[in-house]
């Protein structure tokens, strides 16, 4: 065993020991001096980020790094399950597993970007320092709360995250990558805003999993950008996030949904290019406009974060990241397919409600009230075709004419699968208080009773399956047409 490998093993072991000390001792010390549970959790979190970032610079063997990170993730998982870190945890297993997510996120970044360890180290620092700053600032000064799933965060905390993340990114791009000030400012702005959005919007503990690889990705790509590319990143961030108050004011989306849409839009433009914005913009703008038009007739029609994430993460974020890493145009085909499925299904649901005749349920083959999942109407089917065609035409304008056929096929396949799943396996419930049939697990302040399908399969799960199907059909059709 050569000396370099021994040095890597020693450095990895030292980093692991320092992380263990930070978690086991620092938290307990802070609790004893009355610092509070939040500080006792976030200060060790920040120290872990510093120690792991330093280790990333010391290690030269990917195998050693992977081994250390896998072992760390396993040990942390055991520690969480056996409650070996009681003083620094809040008692929520979902949140506690953020420790495991921390290790797995670094592992993913290492596997993808090991040749650029500066990017990995910066990602860990952003996670450790900016996330801790967001929590502490939000707790002390947070007035404008944002509720997402089971977590409540604040805009003030997100502002603190932006400042710290921007500072780290600016330092790295200027000192380590030797970029000019204009490019460094552009990349740092894009990185800070998009990463803060991820921290604000994802479930507790998921931010620990996602932030390190996301920051590493952006820095890995960013330091090789041309001046025009850096300007595009800056404009993408400005355009996307400037639209947030407009979308909220027009009631197209609620605040979390608008921030999520800004994240998706900025990523599409920044990582893919200006041509990537047209399909997703068509979907968001047209669908939101149709929803807003019907708002007077249907309460609660304002779209939220779950719809944005289902129709943005799978069909947009995954393809654009794939394209950014490979520059293979096949990712554009998958993107068009996913957006076509989203658009076709959304237009079928929204426009189909204007039908003068009630739709027919695919499960019972009887007419049911408009808006029932798993039901189809002639007007809805026409809207399905139109939605797929619209995205296909937009794709053809920035790509090849083949994308028109791809859009129609993917839109029809995704929307029809959505209807089939909605009719067969999507959870349907009945309220024990008012006896209304609905799709929500709670109504009238009580848990509803499952009447059909599976409780865990809701509309978002069905939509995700439909979008994935649209992407798969798009790739298959494109392959056949291109032969």
Coordinates of C-alpha atoms in Angstrom, one line a residue:
X1 CA 0.0 0.0 0.0
X2 CA 1.6 3.3 -1.1
X3 CA 2.1 6.3 1.0
X4 CA -0.6 8.4 -0.8
X5 CA -3.2 5.8 -0.1
X6 CA -2.2 5.7 3.5
X7 CA -2.5 9.5 3.7
X8 CA -6.0 9.3 2.2
X9 CA -7.1 6.7 4.7
X10 CA -5.7 8.7 7.6
X11 CA -7.4 11.9 6.3
X12 CA -10.7 10.1 5.8
X13 CA -10.5 8.6 9.3
X14 CA -9.6 12.0 10.8
X15 CA -12.5 13.7 9.1
X16 CA -14.9 11.0 10.2
X17 CA -13.6 11.3 13.8
X18 CA -14.0 15.1 13.7
X19 CA -17.6 14.8 12.4
X20 CA -18.3 12.3 15.2
X21 CA -16.9 14.7 17.8
X22 CA -18.9 17.6 16.4
X23 CA -22.1 15.6 16.5
X24 CA -21.5 13.9 19.9
X25 CA -19.8 16.5 22.0
X26 CA -20.4 20.0 20.6
X27 CA -24.1 19.5 20.7
X28 CA -24.1 18.3 24.3
X29 CA -21.8 21.2 25.3
X30 CA -24.1 23.7 23.7
X31 CA -27.1 22.2 25.4
X32 CA -25.4 22.4 28.8
X33 CA -24.5 26.1 28.4
X34 CA -28.1 26.9 27.5
X35 CA -27.6 27.6 23.8
X36 CA -30.8 25.9 22.8
X37 CA -31.6 22.9 20.7
X38 CA -31.5 24.7 17.4
X39 CA -28.0 26.0 18.0
X40 CA -27.0 22.5 19.3
X41 CA -28.1 21.0 16.0
X42 CA -26.9 23.7 13.6
X43 CA -23.5 24.5 15.0
X44 CA -22.3 20.8 14.7
X45 CA -23.9 20.8 11.3
X46 CA -21.8 23.8 10.2
X47 CA -18.6 22.2 11.7
X48 CA -19.3 19.0 9.8
X49 CA -19.4 21.0 6.6
X50 CA -16.0 22.6 7.4
X51 CA -14.4 19.3 8.3
X52 CA -15.7 17.4 5.3
X53 CA -14.7 20.3 2.9
X54 CA -11.2 20.2 4.2
X55 CA -11.1 16.4 3.8
X56 CA -12.2 16.8 0.2
X57 CA -9.0 18.7 -0.5
X58 CA -6.8 16.2 1.3
X59 CA -8.1 13.0 -0.3
X60 CA -6.8 11.9 -3.7
X61 CA -8.4 8.4 -3.9
X62 CA -12.0 8.2 -5.0
X63 CA -12.2 4.7 -3.6
X64 CA -11.2 5.8 -0.1
X65 CA -13.6 8.7 -0.2
X66 CA -16.5 6.5 -1.3
X67 CA -15.7 3.9 1.3
X68 CA -15.5 6.5 4.1
X69 CA -18.8 8.1 3.0
X70 CA -20.7 4.8 2.8
X71 CA -19.4 3.8 6.2
X72 CA -20.4 7.2 7.6
X73 CA -23.9 7.0 6.2
X74 CA -24.4 3.5 7.6
X75 CA -23.1 4.5 11.1
X76 CA -25.2 7.6 11.1
X77 CA -28.3 5.6 10.1
X78 CA -27.7 3.2 13.0
X79 CA -27.1 6.2 15.4
X80 CA -30.4 7.8 14.3
X81 CA -32.3 4.5 14.7
X82 CA -30.8 3.8 18.2
X83 CA -31.2 7.4 19.3
X84 CA -27.5 7.8 20.1
X85 CA -27.6 11.5 19.4
X86 CA -30.5 12.6 21.5
X87 CA -29.3 16.1 22.5
X88 CA -28.9 17.6 19.0
X89 CA -32.0 16.0 17.4
X90 CA -35.5 17.3 17.5
X91 CA -37.1 13.9 17.7
X92 CA -38.4 13.7 14.1
X93 CA -37.0 10.7 12.3
X94 CA -37.6 12.5 9.0
X95 CA -35.4 15.4 10.1
X96 CA -32.9 13.1 11.9
X97 CA -32.2 11.3 8.7
X98 CA -30.8 14.6 7.3
X99 CA -27.5 13.4 8.9
X100 CA -27.6 10.4 6.5
X101 CA -28.6 12.6 3.7
X102 CA -25.6 14.8 4.3
X103 CA -23.3 11.8 3.8
X104 CA -25.2 10.5 0.8
X105 CA -25.2 13.9 -0.9
X106 CA -21.4 14.2 -0.5
X107 CA -21.1 10.7 -1.9
X108 CA -23.2 11.6 -5.0
X109 CA -21.1 14.7 -5.6
X110 CA -17.9 12.7 -5.2
X111 CA -19.0 10.1 -7.7
X112 CA -20.0 12.7 -10.3
X113 CA -17.3 15.4 -9.8
X114 CA -14.3 13.8 -8.2
X115 CA -12.0 15.5 -10.7
X116 CA -13.3 18.9 -9.4
X117 CA -12.8 18.6 -5.7
X118 CA -13.1 22.4 -5.3
X119 CA -16.7 22.2 -6.4
X120 CA -17.4 19.3 -3.9
X121 CA -15.8 21.2 -1.0
X122 CA -17.7 24.4 -1.9
X123 CA -21.0 22.3 -2.0
X124 CA -20.3 21.0 1.5
X125 CA -19.5 24.4 2.8
X126 CA -22.7 25.9 1.4
X127 CA -24.7 23.1 3.0
X128 CA -23.0 23.4 6.3
X129 CA -22.7 27.1 6.7
X130 CA -25.6 28.6 4.6
X131 CA -28.1 26.0 5.9
X132 CA -27.1 26.7 9.5
X133 CA -27.4 30.5 8.9
X134 CA -30.9 30.1 7.4
X135 CA -32.1 28.2 10.4
X136 CA -30.6 30.5 13.0
X137 CA -31.6 33.7 11.2
X138 CA -35.1 32.4 10.5
X139 CA -35.6 31.4 14.2
X140 CA -34.4 34.8 15.4
X141 CA -35.8 37.2 12.8
X142 CA -38.2 35.2 10.8
X143 CA -41.5 37.0 10.3
X144 CA -42.6 35.9 6.8
X145 CA -43.3 32.2 7.1
X146 CA -43.5 29.8 4.2
X147 CA -45.2 26.4 5.0
X148 CA -44.1 23.5 2.8
X149 CA -45.2 20.0 3.6
X150 CA -44.4 19.4 7.3
X151 CA -41.9 22.2 7.6
X152 CA -42.2 25.9 8.2
X153 CA -39.3 28.1 7.0
X154 CA -39.0 31.9 6.6
X155 CA -38.1 34.3 3.9
X156 CA -35.7 36.0 6.2
X157 CA -33.9 32.7 6.8
X158 CA -33.7 32.2 3.0
X159 CA -32.2 35.7 2.7
X160 CA -29.5 34.6 5.1
X161 CA -28.9 31.5 3.1
X162 CA -28.5 33.6 -0.1
X163 CA -25.9 35.9 1.5
X164 CA -23.8 33.0 2.8
X165 CA -24.1 30.9 -0.3
X166 CA -23.3 33.9 -2.5
X167 CA -20.2 34.7 -0.4
X168 CA -18.8 31.2 -0.6
X169 CA -19.5 30.9 -4.3
X170 CA -17.9 34.3 -5.0
X171 CA -14.8 33.4 -3.0
X172 CA -14.4 30.1 -4.8
X173 CA -14.9 31.5 -8.3
X174 CA -12.5 34.3 -7.7
X175 CA -9.8 32.6 -5.7
X176 CA -9.8 29.0 -6.8
X177 CA -11.2 29.2 -10.4
X178 CA -9.6 32.6 -11.1
X179 CA -12.7 33.9 -13.0
X180 CA -13.2 37.6 -13.8
X181 CA -15.4 39.6 -11.5
X182 CA -18.3 39.7 -13.9
X183 CA -18.5 35.9 -14.4
X184 CA -18.0 35.3 -10.7
X185 CA -20.9 37.6 -9.8
X186 CA -23.2 36.0 -12.4
X187 CA -22.4 32.4 -11.3
X188 CA -22.6 33.3 -7.6
X189 CA -26.0 35.0 -8.0
X190 CA -27.5 32.1 -10.0
X191 CA -26.1 29.6 -7.5
X192 CA -27.2 31.4 -4.4
X193 CA -30.8 32.0 -5.5
X194 CA -31.4 28.5 -6.9
X195 CA -29.8 26.7 -4.0
X196 CA -31.8 28.8 -1.5
X197 CA -34.9 27.8 -3.3
X198 CA -34.1 24.2 -2.9
X199 CA -33.4 24.7 0.8
X200 CA -36.7 26.5 1.2
X201 CA -39.0 24.2 -0.7
X202 CA -37.9 20.6 -0.1
X203 CA -38.9 18.3 2.7
X204 CA -36.9 18.3 5.9
X205 CA -33.7 16.4 5.6
X206 CA -33.9 16.4 1.8
X207 CA -32.0 19.6 1.6
X208 CA -29.0 17.8 3.1
X209 CA -29.2 15.3 0.3
X210 CA -29.6 17.7 -2.6
X211 CA -27.6 20.9 -1.9
X212 CA -24.0 19.5 -2.1
X213 CA -24.4 17.8 -5.5
X214 CA -26.4 20.8 -6.8
X215 CA -23.7 23.3 -5.8
X216 CA -21.0 21.0 -7.1
X217 CA -22.8 20.7 -10.4
X218 CA -23.2 24.5 -10.8
X219 CA -19.6 25.3 -10.0
X220 CA -18.3 22.4 -12.1
X221 CA -20.2 23.8 -15.1
X222 CA -19.9 27.4 -14.2
X223 CA -16.1 27.8 -14.1
X224 CA -16.0 26.7 -17.8
X225 CA -18.7 29.1 -19.0
X226 CA -18.1 31.5 -21.8
X227 CA -18.8 35.2 -21.1
X228 CA -22.1 34.8 -22.9
X229 CA -22.9 31.7 -20.9
X230 CA -22.2 33.5 -17.6
X231 CA -24.5 36.4 -18.7
X232 CA -27.2 33.9 -19.5
X233 CA -27.0 32.5 -16.0
X234 CA -27.4 36.0 -14.6
X235 CA -30.3 36.9 -16.8
X236 CA -32.0 33.5 -16.1
X237 CA -31.9 34.2 -12.4
X238 CA -33.1 37.8 -12.7
X239 CA -35.9 37.0 -15.1
X240 CA -37.2 33.9 -13.2
X241 CA -37.1 35.3 -9.7
X242 CA -38.5 38.7 -10.8
X243 CA -41.6 36.9 -12.0
X244 CA -42.3 35.4 -8.6
X245 CA -44.3 38.4 -7.2
X246 CA -46.1 38.7 -10.5
X247 CA -47.3 35.1 -10.4
X248 CA -48.4 35.4 -6.8
X249 CA -50.2 38.7 -7.5
X250 CA -52.1 37.2 -10.5
X251 CA -52.9 34.2 -8.3
X252 CA -51.5 31.9 -10.9
X253 CA -49.4 30.2 -8.2
X254 CA -49.1 30.4 -4.4
X255 CA -45.7 31.7 -3.0
X256 CA -44.0 28.2 -2.7
X257 CA -45.3 27.3 -6.2
X258 CA -44.0 30.6 -7.7
X259 CA -40.6 30.1 -6.1
X260 CA -40.5 26.5 -7.4
X261 CA -41.5 27.7 -10.9
X262 CA -38.6 30.2 -10.7
X263 CA -36.2 27.5 -9.8
X264 CA -37.3 25.3 -12.7
X265 CA -37.3 28.3 -15.2
X266 CA -33.9 29.5 -14.1
X267 CA -32.4 26.0 -14.4
X268 CA -33.9 25.4 -17.8
X269 CA -32.4 28.7 -19.2
X270 CA -29.1 28.5 -17.3
X271 CA -28.2 24.9 -17.8
X272 CA -30.0 24.3 -21.1
X273 CA -30.1 27.6 -22.9
X274 CA -32.8 30.0 -24.1
X275 CA -34.4 27.4 -26.3
X276 CA -35.3 25.3 -23.3
X277 CA -37.6 27.9 -21.8
X278 CA -40.2 28.0 -24.5
X279 CA -41.9 24.6 -23.8
X280 CA -42.0 24.9 -20.0
X281 CA -43.1 28.5 -20.3
X282 CA -45.9 27.5 -22.6
X283 CA -47.0 24.9 -20.1
X284 CA -46.9 27.2 -17.0
X285 CA -48.3 30.3 -18.6
X286 CA -51.1 28.8 -20.6
X287 CA -52.1 26.3 -17.9
X288 CA -52.0 29.0 -15.2
X289 CA -54.1 31.3 -17.4
X290 CA -56.7 28.6 -17.9
X291 CA -56.8 27.8 -14.2
X292 CA -57.1 31.5 -13.3
X293 CA -59.9 32.0 -15.9
X294 CA -61.9 29.2 -14.1
X295 CA -61.1 30.5 -10.6
X296 CA -64.4 32.3 -10.3
X297 CA -66.3 29.1 -10.9
X298 CA -64.1 26.8 -8.8
X299 CA -62.7 27.6 -5.4
X300 CA -59.2 26.5 -4.5
X301 CA -58.0 26.4 -8.1
X302 CA -54.8 28.2 -7.4
X303 CA -51.9 25.9 -8.2
X304 CA -49.2 25.1 -5.7
X305 CA -45.8 23.7 -5.1
X306 CA -46.8 20.0 -5.6
X307 CA -48.1 20.6 -9.1
X308 CA -45.0 22.7 -10.0
X309 CA -42.6 20.0 -8.7
X310 CA -44.4 17.1 -10.3
X311 CA -44.6 18.9 -13.7
X312 CA -41.1 20.5 -13.3
X313 CA -38.6 18.3 -11.6
X314 CA -39.1 15.1 -13.6
X315 CA -39.8 16.5 -17.1
X316 CA -37.6 19.6 -16.9
X317 CA -34.8 19.4 -14.2
X318 CA -33.7 15.8 -14.9
X319 CA -33.4 16.3 -18.7
X320 CA -31.7 19.7 -18.4
X321 CA -29.1 18.4 -16.0
X322 CA -28.5 15.4 -18.3
X323 CA -28.1 17.8 -21.2
X324 CA -25.8 20.1 -19.3
X325 CA -23.5 17.2 -18.4
X326 CA -23.5 15.4 -21.8
X327 CA -24.7 18.0 -24.4
X328 CA -26.7 15.2 -26.0
X329 CA -29.8 16.4 -27.8
X330 CA -31.7 13.3 -26.8
X331 CA -32.4 15.0 -23.5
X332 CA -34.4 17.6 -25.3
X333 CA -36.6 14.9 -26.8
X334 CA -37.2 13.5 -23.3
X335 CA -37.9 17.0 -22.1
X336 CA -40.5 17.7 -24.9
X337 CA -42.2 14.3 -24.1
X338 CA -42.5 15.1 -20.4
X339 CA -43.8 18.6 -20.9
X340 CA -46.2 17.4 -23.6
X341 CA -47.7 14.9 -21.2
X342 CA -48.0 17.5 -18.5
X343 CA -49.6 20.0 -20.8
X344 CA -52.0 17.5 -22.4
X345 CA -53.2 16.2 -19.1
X346 CA -53.6 19.6 -17.5
X347 CA -55.4 21.0 -20.5
X348 CA -57.7 18.0 -20.6
X349 CA -58.6 18.5 -17.0
X350 CA -59.1 22.3 -17.2
X351 CA -60.7 22.6 -20.6
X352 CA -62.7 19.4 -20.3
X353 CA -64.6 21.0 -17.4
X354 CA -66.2 23.3 -19.9
X355 CA -67.9 20.3 -21.6
X356 CA -71.7 20.6 -21.8
X357 CA -71.9 16.8 -21.1
X358 CA -70.5 15.1 -18.0
X359 CA -67.5 12.9 -18.7
X360 CA -67.5 9.1 -18.7
X361 CA -65.6 7.2 -16.0
X362 CA -63.2 4.6 -17.4
X363 CA -63.9 2.4 -14.3
X364 CA -67.7 2.4 -14.2
X365 CA -68.4 3.5 -17.8
X366 CA -71.0 5.8 -16.4
X367 CA -71.2 9.6 -16.5
X368 CA -69.7 11.3 -13.5
X369 CA -69.3 14.9 -12.3
X370 CA -66.8 17.0 -14.2
X371 CA -63.3 16.9 -12.7
X372 CA -63.5 13.3 -11.5
X373 CA -60.2 11.5 -11.9
X374 CA -60.3 8.7 -14.4
X375 CA -63.1 10.2 -16.5
X376 CA -62.9 11.4 -20.1
X377 CA -64.9 13.6 -22.4
X378 CA -64.8 14.5 -26.0
X379 CA -63.7 18.0 -25.2
X380 CA -61.1 16.8 -22.8
X381 CA -59.6 14.4 -25.5
X382 CA -59.5 17.2 -28.0
X383 CA -57.7 19.3 -25.4
X384 CA -55.2 16.4 -24.8
X385 CA -54.4 16.4 -28.5
X386 CA -54.1 20.2 -28.7
X387 CA -51.8 20.3 -25.6
X388 CA -49.4 17.7 -27.1
X389 CA -49.5 19.5 -30.5
X390 CA -48.7 22.9 -28.9
X391 CA -45.6 21.6 -27.1
X392 CA -44.5 19.6 -30.2
X393 CA -44.8 22.7 -32.4
X394 CA -42.8 24.7 -29.8
X395 CA -40.2 22.0 -29.8
X396 CA -40.0 21.9 -33.6
X397 CA -39.3 25.7 -33.6
X398 CA -36.1 25.1 -31.5
X399 CA -35.3 21.6 -32.7
X400 CA -36.5 19.3 -35.5
X401 CA -40.0 18.9 -37.1
X402 CA -40.0 15.3 -35.7
X403 CA -40.8 16.8 -32.3
X404 CA -44.3 17.6 -33.5
X405 CA -45.1 13.9 -33.8
X406 CA -43.2 13.3 -30.5
X407 CA -45.3 15.9 -28.7
X408 CA -48.6 14.6 -29.9
X409 CA -47.7 10.9 -29.1
X410 CA -46.3 11.7 -25.7
X411 CA -49.2 14.0 -24.8
X412 CA -51.8 11.4 -25.7
X413 CA -49.9 8.5 -24.0
X414 CA -49.3 10.5 -20.8
X415 CA -52.8 11.9 -20.5
X416 CA -54.5 8.6 -21.2
X417 CA -52.3 6.8 -18.7
X418 CA -53.2 9.5 -16.2
X419 CA -56.9 8.7 -16.8
X420 CA -56.4 5.0 -16.5
X421 CA -54.5 5.2 -13.3
X422 CA -57.0 7.8 -11.9
X423 CA -59.8 5.4 -12.6
X424 CA -58.2 2.2 -11.2
X425 CA -55.5 2.7 -8.5
X426 CA -55.6 6.4 -7.4
X427 CA -57.0 6.7 -3.9
X428 CA -60.6 7.8 -3.6
X429 CA -62.1 8.6 -0.2
X430 CA -65.4 9.3 1.4
X431 CA -65.9 11.8 4.2
X432 CA -67.5 10.1 7.3
X433 CA -69.0 13.5 8.3
X434 CA -70.6 14.9 5.1
X435 CA -70.4 11.6 3.0
X436 CA -68.9 13.5 0.1
X437 CA -66.8 11.5 -2.4
X438 CA -63.4 13.1 -2.8
X439 CA -59.6 12.6 -3.4
X440 CA -58.3 14.1 -0.2
X441 CA -57.3 12.0 2.9
X442 CA -58.8 14.7 5.2
X443 CA -62.1 16.5 5.1
X444 CA -64.3 18.3 7.6
X445 CA -61.3 18.1 10.0
X446 CA -61.3 14.3 10.1
X447 CA -59.6 11.5 8.2
X448 CA -61.6 10.2 5.3
X449 CA -62.3 6.6 4.5
X450 CA -60.7 4.9 1.6
X451 CA -63.3 3.7 -0.9
X452 CA -61.2 2.8 -3.9
X453 CA -57.6 2.5 -5.0
X454 CA -54.6 2.9 -2.7
X455 CA -54.2 5.6 -0.1
X456 CA -50.6 6.4 -1.0
X457 CA -51.4 6.9 -4.7
X458 CA -52.6 10.5 -5.0
X459 CA -52.9 12.8 -8.0
X460 CA -49.3 13.8 -7.8
X461 CA -48.1 10.2 -8.0
X462 CA -50.4 9.6 -11.0
X463 CA -49.1 12.8 -12.7
X464 CA -45.5 11.7 -12.1
X465 CA -46.2 8.4 -13.7
X466 CA -47.9 10.1 -16.7
X467 CA -44.9 12.4 -17.2
X468 CA -42.4 9.6 -17.0
X469 CA -44.5 7.7 -19.6
X470 CA -44.6 10.8 -21.9
X471 CA -40.8 10.9 -21.7
X472 CA -40.4 7.2 -22.5
X473 CA -42.9 7.4 -25.4
X474 CA -41.1 10.5 -26.7
X475 CA -37.8 8.6 -26.8
X476 CA -39.4 5.6 -28.4
X477 CA -41.2 7.6 -31.1
X478 CA -38.2 9.7 -31.9
X479 CA -36.1 6.6 -32.3
X480 CA -38.6 5.0 -34.7
X481 CA -39.1 8.2 -36.7
X482 CA -35.4 8.8 -37.0
X483 CA -34.6 5.3 -38.4

